[in-house]
JSON list of C-alpha atoms in Angstrom, two decimals:
[
{"chain": "A", "resi": 1, "resn": "UNK", "atom": "CA", "xyz": [-5.65, -14.01, 19.54]},
{"chain": "A", "resi": 2, "resn": "UNK", "atom": "CA", "xyz": [-6.52, -12.04, 22.63]},
{"chain": "A", "resi": 3, "resn": "UNK", "atom": "CA", "xyz": [-8.11, -8.60, 22.50]},
{"chain": "A", "resi": 4, "resn": "UNK", "atom": "CA", "xyz": [-4.94, -6.93, 23.75]},
{"chain": "A", "resi": 5, "resn": "UNK", "atom": "CA", "xyz": [-1.71, -6.43, 21.86]},
{"chain": "A", "resi": 6, "resn": "UNK", "atom": "CA", "xyz": [1.01, -6.87, 24.43]},
{"chain": "A", "resi": 7, "resn": "UNK", "atom": "CA", "xyz": [4.12, -7.30, 22.31]},
{"chain": "A", "resi": 8, "resn": "UNK", "atom": "CA", "xyz": [5.41, -7.17, 18.75]},
{"chain": "A", "resi": 9, "resn": "UNK", "atom": "CA", "xyz": [4.35, -10.76, 18.07]},
{"chain": "A", "resi": 10, "resn": "UNK", "atom": "CA", "xyz": [0.76, -9.89, 19.00]},
{"chain": "A", "resi": 11, "resn": "UNK", "atom": "CA", "xyz": [0.93, -6.86, 16.73]},
{"chain": "A", "resi": 12, "resn": "UNK", "atom": "CA", "xyz": [2.33, -8.89, 13.84]},
{"chain": "A", "resi": 13, "resn": "UNK", "atom": "CA", "xyz": [-0.36, -11.55, 14.28]},
{"chain": "A", "resi": 14, "resn": "UNK", "atom": "CA", "xyz": [-3.04, -8.87, 14.33]},
{"chain": "A", "resi": 15, "resn": "UNK", "atom": "CA", "xyz": [-1.71, -7.27, 11.14]},
{"chain": "A", "resi": 16, "resn": "UNK", "atom": "CA", "xyz": [-1.48, -10.62, 9.35]},
{"chain": "A", "resi": 17, "resn": "UNK", "atom": "CA", "xyz": [-5.06, -11.44, 10.35]},
{"chain": "A", "resi": 18, "resn": "UNK", "atom": "CA", "xyz": [-6.24, -8.05, 9.12]},
{"chain": "A", "resi": 19, "resn": "UNK", "atom": "CA", "xyz": [-4.36, -8.39, 5.82]},
{"chain": "A", "resi": 20, "resn": "UNK", "atom": "CA", "xyz": [-5.92, -11.80, 5.22]},
{"chain": "A", "resi": 21, "resn": "UNK", "atom": "CA", "xyz": [-9.46, -10.69, 6.03]},
{"chain": "A", "resi": 22, "resn": "UNK", "atom": "CA", "xyz": [-9.78, -7.14, 4.64]},
{"chain": "A", "resi": 23, "resn": "UNK", "atom": "CA", "xyz": [-8.70, -5.47, 1.43]},
{"chain": "A", "resi": 24, "resn": "UNK", "atom": "CA", "xyz": [-8.39, -2.06, 3.14]},
{"chain": "A", "resi": 25, "resn": "UNK", "atom": "CA", "xyz": [-6.49, -3.43, 6.15]},
{"chain": "A", "resi": 26, "resn": "UNK", "atom": "CA", "xyz": [-3.82, -0.71, 6.16]},
{"chain": "A", "resi": 27, "resn": "UNK", "atom": "CA", "xyz": [-5.55, 2.59, 5.68]},
{"chain": "A", "resi": 28, "resn": "UNK", "atom": "CA", "xyz": [-4.95, 6.08, 6.98]},
{"chain": "A", "resi": 29, "resn": "UNK", "atom": "CA", "xyz": [-5.83, 5.26, 10.60]},
{"chain": "A", "resi": 30, "resn": "UNK", "atom": "CA", "xyz": [-3.47, 2.30, 10.69]},
{"chain": "A", "resi": 31, "resn": "UNK", "atom": "CA", "xyz": [-0.69, 4.40, 9.13]},
{"chain": "A", "resi": 32, "resn": "UNK", "atom": "CA", "xyz": [-1.23, 7.13, 11.69]},
{"chain": "A", "resi": 33, "resn": "UNK", "atom": "CA", "xyz": [-1.17, 4.74, 14.65]},
{"chain": "A", "resi": 34, "resn": "UNK", "atom": "CA", "xyz": [1.89, 2.92, 13.31]},
{"chain": "A", "resi": 35, "resn": "UNK", "atom": "CA", "xyz": [3.61, 6.27, 12.81]},
{"chain": "A", "resi": 36, "resn": "UNK", "atom": "CA", "xyz": [2.92, 7.37, 16.37]},
{"chain": "A", "resi": 37, "resn": "UNK", "atom": "CA", "xyz": [4.37, 4.15, 17.75]},
{"chain": "A", "resi": 38, "resn": "UNK", "atom": "CA", "xyz": [7.40, 4.43, 15.48]},
{"chain": "A", "resi": 39, "resn": "UNK", "atom": "CA", "xyz": [8.06, 8.05, 16.49]},
{"chain": "A", "resi": 40, "resn": "UNK", "atom": "CA", "xyz": [8.16, 7.01, 20.14]},
{"chain": "A", "resi": 41, "resn": "UNK", "atom": "CA", "xyz": [10.51, 4.11, 19.46]},
{"chain": "A", "resi": 42, "resn": "UNK", "atom": "CA", "xyz": [12.91, 6.17, 17.33]},
{"chain": "A", "resi": 43, "resn": "UNK", "atom": "CA", "xyz": [12.87, 9.01, 19.86]},
{"chain": "A", "resi": 44, "resn": "UNK", "atom": "CA", "xyz": [13.68, 6.60, 22.68]},
{"chain": "A", "resi": 45, "resn": "UNK", "atom": "CA", "xyz": [16.66, 5.26, 20.74]},
{"chain": "A", "resi": 46, "resn": "UNK", "atom": "CA", "xyz": [17.92, 8.37, 18.93]},
{"chain": "A", "resi": 47, "resn": "UNK", "atom": "CA", "xyz": [16.91, 11.43, 20.93]},
{"chain": "A", "resi": 48, "resn": "UNK", "atom": "CA", "xyz": [20.56, 12.21, 21.51]},
{"chain": "A", "resi": 49, "resn": "UNK", "atom": "CA", "xyz": [21.30, 12.48, 17.77]},
{"chain": "A", "resi": 50, "resn": "UNK", "atom": "CA", "xyz": [17.99, 13.53, 16.15]},
{"chain": "A", "resi": 51, "resn": "UNK", "atom": "CA", "xyz": [15.68, 16.45, 16.83]},
{"chain": "A", "resi": 52, "resn": "UNK", "atom": "CA", "xyz": [11.95, 15.82, 17.25]},
{"chain": "A", "resi": 53, "resn": "UNK", "atom": "CA", "xyz": [11.38, 17.41, 13.84]},
{"chain": "A", "resi": 54, "resn": "UNK", "atom": "CA", "xyz": [13.90, 15.05, 12.22]},
{"chain": "A", "resi": 55, "resn": "UNK", "atom": "CA", "xyz": [12.29, 12.03, 13.83]},
{"chain": "A", "resi": 56, "resn": "UNK", "atom": "CA", "xyz": [8.78, 12.99, 12.73]},
{"chain": "A", "resi": 57, "resn": "UNK", "atom": "CA", "xyz": [9.94, 13.82, 9.19]},
{"chain": "A", "resi": 58, "resn": "UNK", "atom": "CA", "xyz": [11.75, 10.48, 8.97]},
{"chain": "A", "resi": 59, "resn": "UNK", "atom": "CA", "xyz": [8.69, 8.55, 10.16]},
{"chain": "A", "resi": 60, "resn": "UNK", "atom": "CA", "xyz": [6.37, 10.35, 7.73]},
{"chain": "A", "resi": 61, "resn": "UNK", "atom": "CA", "xyz": [8.73, 9.57, 4.85]},
{"chain": "A", "resi": 62, "resn": "UNK", "atom": "CA", "xyz": [9.12, 5.98, 6.02]},
{"chain": "A", "resi": 63, "resn": "UNK", "atom": "CA", "xyz": [5.35, 5.48, 6.36]},
{"chain": "A", "resi": 64, "resn": "UNK", "atom": "CA", "xyz": [4.76, 6.92, 2.90]},
{"chain": "A", "resi": 65, "resn": "UNK", "atom": "CA", "xyz": [7.40, 4.65, 1.35]},
{"chain": "A", "resi": 66, "resn": "UNK", "atom": "CA", "xyz": [6.09, 1.66, 3.24]},
{"chain": "A", "resi": 67, "resn": "UNK", "atom": "CA", "xyz": [2.56, 2.30, 1.97]},
{"chain": "A", "resi": 68, "resn": "UNK", "atom": "CA", "xyz": [3.67, 2.99, -1.60]},
{"chain": "A", "resi": 69, "resn": "UNK", "atom": "CA", "xyz": [6.23, 0.20, -2.00]},
{"chain": "A", "resi": 70, "resn": "UNK", "atom": "CA", "xyz": [5.05, -2.52, 0.36]},
{"chain": "A", "resi": 71, "resn": "UNK", "atom": "CA", "xyz": [1.31, -2.13, 0.83]},
{"chain": "A", "resi": 72, "resn": "UNK", "atom": "CA", "xyz": [0.33, -0.94, -2.65]},
{"chain": "A", "resi": 73, "resn": "UNK", "atom": "CA", "xyz": [3.35, -2.62, -4.28]}
]
């Protein structure tokens, strides 16, 4: 894989590689960066129906659930 993540496939490949090589592959920093990206995507698609506070709250809740139910399982 190249050093740059240019699309969602590159990101998925990077995450799979990390998950296979490191036990702590999805820590606080990764959650934070994923959350920032997700906030921007949701805002771009739902700014007309959600306030910034609603978007951020939703992403925080989603990230916490994702970590608890998917990552830690």
